[in-house]
Amino acid sequence: MVMAHGPTLLPTFMPVATQAAIKGLTSQQMEDLGVTLILNNTYHLNLRPGIKILREAGGAHKFQGWRKNLLTDSGGFQLVSLSKFTKITEEGALFASPFTGEPTLLTPEESISIQHAIGADIIMQLDDVVSSLTTGPRVEEAMWRSVRWLDRCIAQHKREGRPEQNLFAIIQGGLDSGLREICLEEMVKRKDSVSGFAIGGLSGGEAKDTFWKMIALCAEKLPDDKPRYSMGIGFAEDLLVCVALGVDMADCVFPTRTARFGVALTRQGPLNLRLNKYSQDLDPIDKDCACPTCRSETSRAFIYHNIGTETATAHAVTQHNIVFQAKLMGDVRDAIMKDEYPAFLKSFFKGYYANGKYPHWIVDSLNSVGVDLLEGLQNTQVVDEDGQNWDYA
Ligand SMILES: [Zn+2]
């Protein structure tokens, strides 16, 4: 995927720099780690430092010293999740500023103008977001409004003439496959006016079984020649399944947030370095990892002893987790290029679920695209979300 700030290879995982900073790392460190696309939050940047400063800086890239690609969300998700006083009308989302309490209206046009000022390489439509656990007529209302707001975003994007910035549509429709299909049909009709499609409104606490079926439905109907971005996905197992179903991009705060709590990601599963058993463990997090933390052989015991008190520890684990995600997606990409992705999935999950307990939703979702994870394996057990035996009958 080639954009104004260089190429980004797909599939890719995008680390989240909410306030124009990956917590604990500088833009230069991110660039050195080989990351080429990160995410900033429009809602936060609009409040602080504000658009005036960003315009003066010549955009968010210059403001934060980031020379690679940048994606901004529309601000809609944060409005719903952070502001207690958000009211959605056809005109836009009315909310109280968390700093001044002042009523502020975010319209689709304004969201696009703000994202133009920020200057991100990928900008997102303002959508009407409902939690994935919401049911009833509100889900349909939000889906149709997201389609209407997409048209207003497209019109504003054209009016302000920023061809180097790429507008993405966001498929909504909750957990209702009928509504998802209508949304897909409507938004795909506008495919010539957008550069890519996101799958929104998932990863909000719904059952994994429903989650993967919604991703599969969307990926199946989205055009092949535009990138597909699954929002809010960051666990290794979710990423691998989503890619198998046809997703190209994902973002999540999980890898960087969990790092600050001392959890390092590995191909044998997450490692909680706050546990006592690591207090005298002098091994690096992962001896096969090429990140600066593991290469310098920083010990697990160092992290155990300093995680809550020394910020350097959070930086060390954050670097490791960012490299873990990037290397994972890089290996996925290589496997796809060599036409060996099914074999890669089998070998990855064998290591990841070394106890032989495979979550049924992973087995089922991969089966749906012709990958039999259990083929040739002995002593495996298919389990439900609580680790109990999954009964296919
Ligand atoms: Zn590492």
Tab-separated table of N, CA and C in Angstrom, residues 70-199:
chain	number	residue	atom	x	y	z
A	70	LEU	N	0.532	7.690	8.531
A	70	LEU	CA	-0.290	7.970	9.704
A	70	LEU	C	-1.763	7.766	9.332
A	71	LEU	N	-2.502	7.185	10.247
A	71	LEU	CA	-3.951	7.038	10.076
A	71	LEU	C	-4.628	7.745	11.239
A	72	THR	N	-5.680	8.503	10.942
A	72	THR	CA	-6.475	9.062	12.040
A	72	THR	C	-7.872	8.472	12.006
A	73	ASP	N	-8.417	8.211	13.187
A	73	ASP	CA	-9.825	7.818	13.256
A	73	ASP	C	-10.666	9.093	13.150
A	74	SER	N	-11.977	8.932	13.092
A	74	SER	CA	-12.832	10.096	12.859
A	74	SER	C	-13.162	10.843	14.141
A	75	GLY	N	-12.921	10.221	15.274
A	75	GLY	CA	-13.289	10.829	16.544
A	75	GLY	C	-14.598	10.288	17.096
A	76	GLY	N	-15.358	9.575	16.284
A	76	GLY	CA	-16.675	9.093	16.701
A	76	GLY	C	-16.628	8.084	17.837
A	77	PHE	N	-15.684	7.158	17.759
A	77	PHE	CA	-15.625	6.097	18.763
A	77	PHE	C	-15.347	6.667	20.150
A	78	GLN	N	-14.393	7.607	20.223
A	78	GLN	CA	-14.064	8.206	21.517
A	78	GLN	C	-15.229	9.012	22.066
A	79	LEU	N	-15.977	9.660	21.164
A	79	LEU	CA	-17.138	10.437	21.609
A	79	LEU	C	-18.080	9.548	22.399
A	80	VAL	N	-18.309	8.359	21.859
A	80	VAL	CA	-19.262	7.457	22.495
A	80	VAL	C	-18.666	6.821	23.747
A	81	SER	N	-17.364	6.498	23.697
A	81	SER	CA	-16.811	5.765	24.830
A	81	SER	C	-16.323	6.687	25.944
A	82	LEU	N	-15.967	7.941	25.636
A	82	LEU	CA	-15.364	8.796	26.668
A	82	LEU	C	-16.287	9.893	27.190
A	83	SER	N	-17.187	10.371	26.362
A	83	SER	CA	-18.003	11.489	26.812
A	83	SER	C	-19.355	10.996	27.319
A	84	LYS	N	-19.687	11.427	28.518
A	84	LYS	CA	-20.956	11.001	29.114
A	84	LYS	C	-22.143	11.708	28.469
A	85	PHE	N	-21.877	12.833	27.812
A	85	PHE	CA	-22.990	13.674	27.397
A	85	PHE	C	-23.176	13.725	25.891
A	86	THR	N	-22.717	12.677	25.200
A	86	THR	CA	-22.845	12.705	23.748
A	86	THR	C	-24.296	12.474	23.325
A	87	LYS	N	-24.746	13.321	22.405
A	87	LYS	CA	-26.076	13.147	21.847
A	87	LYS	C	-25.920	13.094	20.332
A	88	ILE	N	-26.402	11.999	19.720
A	88	ILE	CA	-26.273	11.859	18.270
A	88	ILE	C	-27.536	12.398	17.607
A	89	THR	N	-27.355	13.338	16.672
A	89	THR	CA	-28.470	13.793	15.850
A	89	THR	C	-28.060	13.573	14.398
A	90	GLU	N	-29.000	13.824	13.469
A	90	GLU	CA	-28.646	13.652	12.059
A	90	GLU	C	-27.505	14.596	11.659
A	91	GLU	N	-27.492	15.770	12.277
A	91	GLU	CA	-26.460	16.767	11.966
A	91	GLU	C	-25.057	16.291	12.375
A	92	GLY	N	-24.972	15.658	13.547
A	92	GLY	CA	-23.663	15.213	14.020
A	92	GLY	C	-23.743	14.753	15.461
A	93	ALA	N	-22.571	14.683	16.105
A	93	ALA	CA	-22.527	14.235	17.499
A	93	ALA	C	-22.259	15.435	18.399
A	94	LEU	N	-23.172	15.683	19.337
A	94	LEU	CA	-23.045	16.803	20.262
A	94	LEU	C	-22.462	16.279	21.559
A	95	PHE	N	-21.374	16.886	22.010
A	95	PHE	CA	-20.764	16.399	23.244
A	95	PHE	C	-20.191	17.551	24.054
A	96	ALA	N	-19.965	17.270	25.345
A	96	ALA	CA	-19.368	18.272	26.223
A	96	ALA	C	-17.860	18.055	26.258
A	97	SER	N	-17.102	19.094	26.002
A	97	SER	CA	-15.646	18.970	26.053
A	97	SER	C	-15.218	18.520	27.440
A	98	PRO	N	-14.390	17.468	27.526
A	98	PRO	CA	-13.974	16.987	28.842
A	98	PRO	C	-13.081	18.002	29.571
A	99	PHE	N	-12.576	18.999	28.850
A	99	PHE	CA	-11.706	19.989	29.501
A	99	PHE	C	-12.492	21.218	29.945
A	100	THR	N	-13.366	21.723	29.053
A	100	THR	CA	-14.045	22.977	29.371
A	100	THR	C	-15.522	22.770	29.664
A	101	GLY	N	-16.056	21.602	29.351
A	101	GLY	CA	-17.480	21.361	29.538
A	101	GLY	C	-18.330	22.013	28.459
A	102	GLU	N	-17.704	22.752	27.574
A	102	GLU	CA	-18.424	23.451	26.505
A	102	GLU	C	-19.095	22.481	25.538
A	103	PRO	N	-20.346	22.760	25.143
A	103	PRO	CA	-20.973	21.878	24.153
A	103	PRO	C	-20.291	22.032	22.791
A	104	THR	N	-19.952	20.917	22.155
A	104	THR	CA	-19.227	20.932	20.889
A	104	THR	C	-19.924	19.977	19.933
A	105	LEU	N	-20.124	20.406	18.698
A	105	LEU	CA	-20.788	19.547	17.713
A	105	LEU	C	-19.758	19.047	16.714
A	106	LEU	N	-19.657	17.725	16.588
A	106	LEU	CA	-18.775	17.142	15.571
A	106	LEU	C	-19.645	16.614	14.440
A	107	THR	N	-19.553	17.271	13.276
A	107	THR	CA	-20.319	16.818	12.116
A	107	THR	C	-19.392	15.982	11.228
A	108	PRO	N	-19.963	15.223	10.285
A	108	PRO	CA	-19.111	14.478	9.349
A	108	PRO	C	-18.169	15.418	8.589
A	109	GLU	N	-18.697	16.602	8.192
A	109	GLU	CA	-17.863	17.547	7.436
A	109	GLU	C	-16.696	18.022	8.289
A	110	GLU	N	-17.021	18.315	9.579
A	110	GLU	CA	-15.982	18.826	10.455
A	110	GLU	C	-14.925	17.767	10.755
A	111	SER	N	-15.366	16.529	10.924
A	111	SER	CA	-14.418	15.452	11.184
A	111	SER	C	-13.412	15.355	10.046
A	112	ILE	N	-13.917	15.483	8.812
A	112	ILE	CA	-13.021	15.408	7.642
A	112	ILE	C	-12.087	16.621	7.603
A	113	SER	N	-12.633	17.816	7.881
A	113	SER	CA	-11.786	19.021	7.879
A	113	SER	C	-10.679	18.914	8.921
A	114	ILE	N	-11.033	18.416	10.109
A	114	ILE	CA	-10.033	18.256	11.172
A	114	ILE	C	-8.959	17.269	10.716
A	115	GLN	N	-9.402	16.162	10.121
A	115	GLN	CA	-8.430	15.155	9.673
A	115	GLN	C	-7.577	15.682	8.516
A	116	HIS	N	-8.148	16.583	7.710
A	116	HIS	CA	-7.337	17.230	6.669
A	116	HIS	C	-6.255	18.089	7.313
A	117	ALA	N	-6.619	18.817	8.370
A	117	ALA	CA	-5.623	19.667	9.052
A	117	ALA	C	-4.543	18.811	9.712
A	118	ILE	N	-4.954	17.686	10.267
A	118	ILE	CA	-3.982	16.776	10.885
A	118	ILE	C	-3.053	16.205	9.815
A	119	GLY	N	-3.615	15.984	8.629
A	119	GLY	CA	-2.781	15.585	7.491
A	119	GLY	C	-2.444	14.106	7.417
A	120	ALA	N	-3.265	13.247	8.044
A	120	ALA	CA	-2.976	11.812	8.032
A	120	ALA	C	-3.085	11.244	6.620
A	121	ASP	N	-2.344	10.188	6.373
A	121	ASP	CA	-2.358	9.539	5.054
A	121	ASP	C	-3.645	8.758	4.837
A	122	ILE	N	-4.202	8.220	5.932
A	122	ILE	CA	-5.510	7.561	5.852
A	122	ILE	C	-6.429	8.263	6.838
A	123	ILE	N	-7.598	8.685	6.362
A	123	ILE	CA	-8.572	9.320	7.237
A	123	ILE	C	-9.853	8.499	7.215
A	124	MET	N	-10.593	8.531	8.320
A	124	MET	CA	-11.774	7.677	8.438
A	124	MET	C	-13.049	8.524	8.393
A	125	GLN	N	-14.102	7.956	7.807
A	125	GLN	CA	-15.394	8.629	7.818
A	125	GLN	C	-15.883	8.746	9.263
A	126	LEU	N	-16.699	9.753	9.566
A	126	LEU	CA	-17.401	9.761	10.857
A	126	LEU	C	-18.554	8.770	10.732
A	127	ASP	N	-18.623	7.845	11.664
A	127	ASP	CA	-19.715	6.875	11.638
A	127	ASP	C	-20.512	6.994	12.926
A	128	ASP	N	-21.718	6.457	12.896
A	128	ASP	CA	-22.551	6.439	14.092
A	128	ASP	C	-22.265	5.102	14.777
A	129	VAL	N	-21.490	5.168	15.851
A	129	VAL	CA	-20.993	3.946	16.490
A	129	VAL	C	-21.944	3.502	17.592
A	130	VAL	N	-22.334	2.241	17.562
A	130	VAL	CA	-23.029	1.669	18.720
A	130	VAL	C	-22.186	0.502	19.235
A	131	SER	N	-22.284	0.236	20.510
A	131	SER	CA	-21.543	-0.881	21.091
A	131	SER	C	-21.991	-2.178	20.427
A	132	SER	N	-21.059	-3.129	20.314
A	132	SER	CA	-21.420	-4.396	19.657
A	132	SER	C	-22.433	-5.169	20.493
A	133	LEU	N	-22.681	-4.723	21.731
A	133	LEU	CA	-23.660	-5.429	22.565
A	133	LEU	C	-25.044	-4.774	22.487
A	134	THR	N	-25.145	-3.637	21.757
A	134	THR	CA	-26.446	-2.976	21.586
A	134	THR	C	-27.319	-3.811	20.646
A	135	THR	N	-28.604	-3.904	20.959
A	135	THR	CA	-29.520	-4.621	20.067
A	135	THR	C	-30.721	-3.711	19.777
A	136	GLY	N	-31.605	-4.168	18.894
A	136	GLY	CA	-32.831	-3.423	18.619
A	136	GLY	C	-32.661	-2.383	17.528
A	137	PRO	N	-33.683	-1.500	17.381
A	137	PRO	CA	-33.736	-0.569	16.235
A	137	PRO	C	-32.571	0.412	16.175
A	138	ARG	N	-31.935	0.673	17.305
A	138	ARG	CA	-30.800	1.614	17.318
A	138	ARG	C	-29.670	1.157	16.385
A	139	VAL	N	-29.492	-0.169	16.257
A	139	VAL	CA	-28.408	-0.701	15.415
A	139	VAL	C	-28.684	-0.366	13.947
A	140	GLU	N	-29.944	-0.539	13.538
A	140	GLU	CA	-30.291	-0.243	12.143
A	140	GLU	C	-30.202	1.253	11.868
A	141	GLU	N	-30.693	2.042	12.828
A	141	GLU	CA	-30.620	3.502	12.674
A	141	GLU	C	-29.165	3.944	12.477
A	142	ALA	N	-28.278	3.403	13.315
A	142	ALA	CA	-26.859	3.787	13.257
A	142	ALA	C	-26.222	3.351	11.936
A	143	MET	N	-26.631	2.188	11.443
A	143	MET	CA	-26.079	1.684	10.185
A	143	MET	C	-26.450	2.628	9.031
A	144	TRP	N	-27.758	2.975	8.936
A	144	TRP	CA	-28.199	3.862	7.847
A	144	TRP	C	-27.578	5.250	7.981
A	145	ARG	N	-27.483	5.726	9.248
A	145	ARG	CA	-26.878	7.053	9.433
A	145	ARG	C	-25.405	7.024	9.008
A	146	SER	N	-24.712	5.914	9.281
A	146	SER	CA	-23.303	5.804	8.871
A	146	SER	C	-23.173	5.879	7.354
A	147	VAL	N	-24.150	5.306	6.647
A	147	VAL	CA	-24.134	5.388	5.173
A	147	VAL	C	-24.336	6.849	4.735
A	148	ARG	N	-25.321	7.536	5.363
A	148	ARG	CA	-25.567	8.945	4.990
A	148	ARG	C	-24.362	9.822	5.347
A	149	TRP	N	-23.779	9.547	6.495
A	149	TRP	CA	-22.609	10.343	6.896
A	149	TRP	C	-21.413	10.058	5.989
A	150	LEU	N	-21.311	8.838	5.461
A	150	LEU	CA	-20.238	8.538	4.508
A	150	LEU	C	-20.364	9.467	3.290
A	151	ASP	N	-21.606	9.634	2.799
A	151	ASP	CA	-21.804	10.521	1.644
A	151	ASP	C	-21.374	11.949	1.957
A	152	ARG	N	-21.689	12.404	3.178
A	152	ARG	CA	-21.290	13.770	3.555
A	152	ARG	C	-19.761	13.871	3.680
A	153	CYS	N	-19.131	12.794	4.171
A	153	CYS	CA	-17.664	12.788	4.290
A	153	CYS	C	-17.013	12.799	2.907
A	154	ILE	N	-17.567	11.997	1.993
A	154	ILE	CA	-17.024	11.948	0.621
A	154	ILE	C	-17.130	13.334	-0.019
A	155	ALA	N	-18.298	13.979	0.160
A	155	ALA	CA	-18.517	15.304	-0.440
A	155	ALA	C	-17.521	16.319	0.127
A	156	GLN	N	-17.322	16.295	1.433
A	156	GLN	CA	-16.397	17.249	2.063
A	156	GLN	C	-14.943	16.987	1.632
A	157	HIS	N	-14.627	15.690	1.529
A	157	HIS	CA	-13.268	15.296	1.121
A	157	HIS	C	-12.984	15.820	-0.288
A	158	LYS	N	-13.992	15.727	-1.162
A	158	LYS	CA	-13.816	16.217	-2.536
A	158	LYS	C	-13.742	17.740	-2.566
A	159	ARG	N	-14.627	18.375	-1.758
A	159	ARG	CA	-14.676	19.838	-1.709
A	159	ARG	C	-13.328	20.420	-1.291
A	160	GLU	N	-12.709	19.809	-0.308
A	160	GLU	CA	-11.455	20.359	0.208
A	160	GLU	C	-10.230	19.872	-0.561
A	161	GLY	N	-10.451	18.944	-1.501
A	161	GLY	CA	-9.388	18.560	-2.444
A	161	GLY	C	-8.083	18.106	-1.812
A	162	ARG	N	-8.091	16.986	-1.158
A	162	ARG	CA	-6.861	16.432	-0.568
A	162	ARG	C	-6.616	15.025	-1.092
A	163	PRO	N	-6.265	14.915	-2.395
A	163	PRO	CA	-6.152	13.581	-2.999
A	163	PRO	C	-5.078	12.709	-2.372
A	164	GLU	N	-4.072	13.327	-1.712
A	164	GLU	CA	-2.998	12.515	-1.113
A	164	GLU	C	-3.462	11.865	0.187
A	165	GLN	N	-4.617	12.320	0.697
A	165	GLN	CA	-5.168	11.679	1.893
A	165	GLN	C	-6.245	10.694	1.444
A	166	ASN	N	-6.222	9.515	2.055
A	166	ASN	CA	-7.088	8.420	1.611
A	166	ASN	C	-8.237	8.192	2.576
A	167	LEU	N	-9.460	8.392	2.062
A	167	LEU	CA	-10.652	8.237	2.901
A	167	LEU	C	-11.117	6.779	2.925
A	168	PHE	N	-11.365	6.262	4.128
A	168	PHE	CA	-11.903	4.910	4.296
A	168	PHE	C	-13.352	4.980	4.796
A	169	ALA	N	-14.188	4.105	4.280
A	169	ALA	CA	-15.556	3.922	4.776
A	169	ALA	C	-15.525	2.922	5.936
A	170	ILE	N	-16.549	2.964	6.788
A	170	ILE	CA	-16.604	2.012	7.907
A	170	ILE	C	-17.919	1.240	7.867
A	171	ILE	N	-17.800	-0.082	7.673
A	171	ILE	CA	-18.988	-0.943	7.635
A	171	ILE	C	-19.537	-1.100	9.051
A	172	GLN	N	-20.826	-0.783	9.226
A	172	GLN	CA	-21.492	-0.988	10.523
A	172	GLN	C	-22.618	-2.013	10.350
A	173	GLY	N	-23.480	-2.100	11.335
A	173	GLY	CA	-24.578	-3.064	11.251
A	173	GLY	C	-24.601	-4.028	12.426
A	174	GLY	N	-23.758	-3.752	13.416
A	174	GLY	CA	-23.778	-4.552	14.647
A	174	GLY	C	-23.498	-6.015	14.386
A	175	LEU	N	-24.204	-6.865	15.114
A	175	LEU	CA	-23.988	-8.310	14.993
A	175	LEU	C	-25.082	-8.950	14.148
A	176	ASP	N	-25.783	-8.107	13.388
A	176	ASP	CA	-26.905	-8.576	12.570
A	176	ASP	C	-26.424	-8.742	11.129
A	177	SER	N	-26.370	-9.989	10.660
A	177	SER	CA	-25.787	-10.207	9.335
A	177	SER	C	-26.613	-9.534	8.235
A	178	GLY	N	-27.930	-9.440	8.428
A	178	GLY	CA	-28.779	-8.766	7.437
A	178	GLY	C	-28.403	-7.296	7.306
A	179	LEU	N	-28.231	-6.632	8.466
A	179	LEU	CA	-27.865	-5.206	8.450
A	179	LEU	C	-26.451	-5.010	7.897
A	180	ARG	N	-25.551	-5.920	8.252
A	180	ARG	CA	-24.182	-5.844	7.713
A	180	ARG	C	-24.223	-5.924	6.186
A	181	GLU	N	-25.069	-6.837	5.681
A	181	GLU	CA	-25.130	-7.014	4.226
A	181	GLU	C	-25.653	-5.767	3.523
A	182	ILE	N	-26.676	-5.141	4.133
A	182	ILE	CA	-27.198	-3.901	3.531
A	182	ILE	C	-26.102	-2.836	3.533
A	183	CYS	N	-25.415	-2.715	4.663
A	183	CYS	CA	-24.365	-1.705	4.782
A	183	CYS	C	-23.261	-1.955	3.757
A	184	LEU	N	-22.874	-3.229	3.609
A	184	LEU	CA	-21.849	-3.598	2.634
A	184	LEU	C	-22.283	-3.192	1.225
A	185	GLU	N	-23.540	-3.532	0.903
A	185	GLU	CA	-24.035	-3.240	-0.440
A	185	GLU	C	-24.010	-1.729	-0.705
A	186	GLU	N	-24.514	-0.960	0.283
A	186	GLU	CA	-24.565	0.502	0.116
A	186	GLU	C	-23.161	1.095	-0.007
A	187	MET	N	-22.266	0.664	0.873
A	187	MET	CA	-20.947	1.296	0.893
A	187	MET	C	-20.071	0.851	-0.271
A	188	VAL	N	-20.238	-0.399	-0.696
A	188	VAL	CA	-19.440	-0.867	-1.837
A	188	VAL	C	-19.857	-0.123	-3.112
A	189	LYS	N	-21.133	0.331	-3.172
A	189	LYS	CA	-21.576	1.154	-4.309
A	189	LYS	C	-20.734	2.427	-4.437
A	190	ARG	N	-20.176	2.873	-3.290
A	190	ARG	CA	-19.390	4.118	-3.285
A	190	ARG	C	-17.896	3.829	-3.390
A	191	LYS	N	-17.539	2.661	-3.853
A	191	LYS	CA	-16.135	2.238	-3.788
A	191	LYS	C	-15.193	3.130	-4.577
A	192	ASP	N	-15.696	3.781	-5.641
A	192	ASP	CA	-14.805	4.638	-6.418
A	192	ASP	C	-14.473	5.944	-5.692
A	193	SER	N	-15.249	6.242	-4.654
A	193	SER	CA	-15.006	7.499	-3.917
A	193	SER	C	-14.210	7.281	-2.636
A	194	VAL	N	-13.877	6.022	-2.312
A	194	VAL	CA	-13.085	5.750	-1.104
A	194	VAL	C	-11.861	4.912	-1.476
A	195	SER	N	-10.850	4.961	-0.584
A	195	SER	CA	-9.614	4.219	-0.857
A	195	SER	C	-9.562	2.871	-0.173
A	196	GLY	N	-10.429	2.680	0.827
A	196	GLY	CA	-10.420	1.412	1.546
A	196	GLY	C	-11.654	1.289	2.427
A	197	PHE	N	-11.783	0.133	3.040
A	197	PHE	CA	-12.957	-0.126	3.884
A	197	PHE	C	-12.513	-0.648	5.246
A	198	ALA	N	-13.164	-0.139	6.292
A	198	ALA	CA	-12.926	-0.672	7.626
A	198	ALA	C	-14.145	-1.472	8.062
A	199	ILE	N	-13.904	-2.443	8.928
A	199	ILE	CA	-14.992	-3.195	9.545
A	199	ILE	C	-15.078	-2.690	10.977
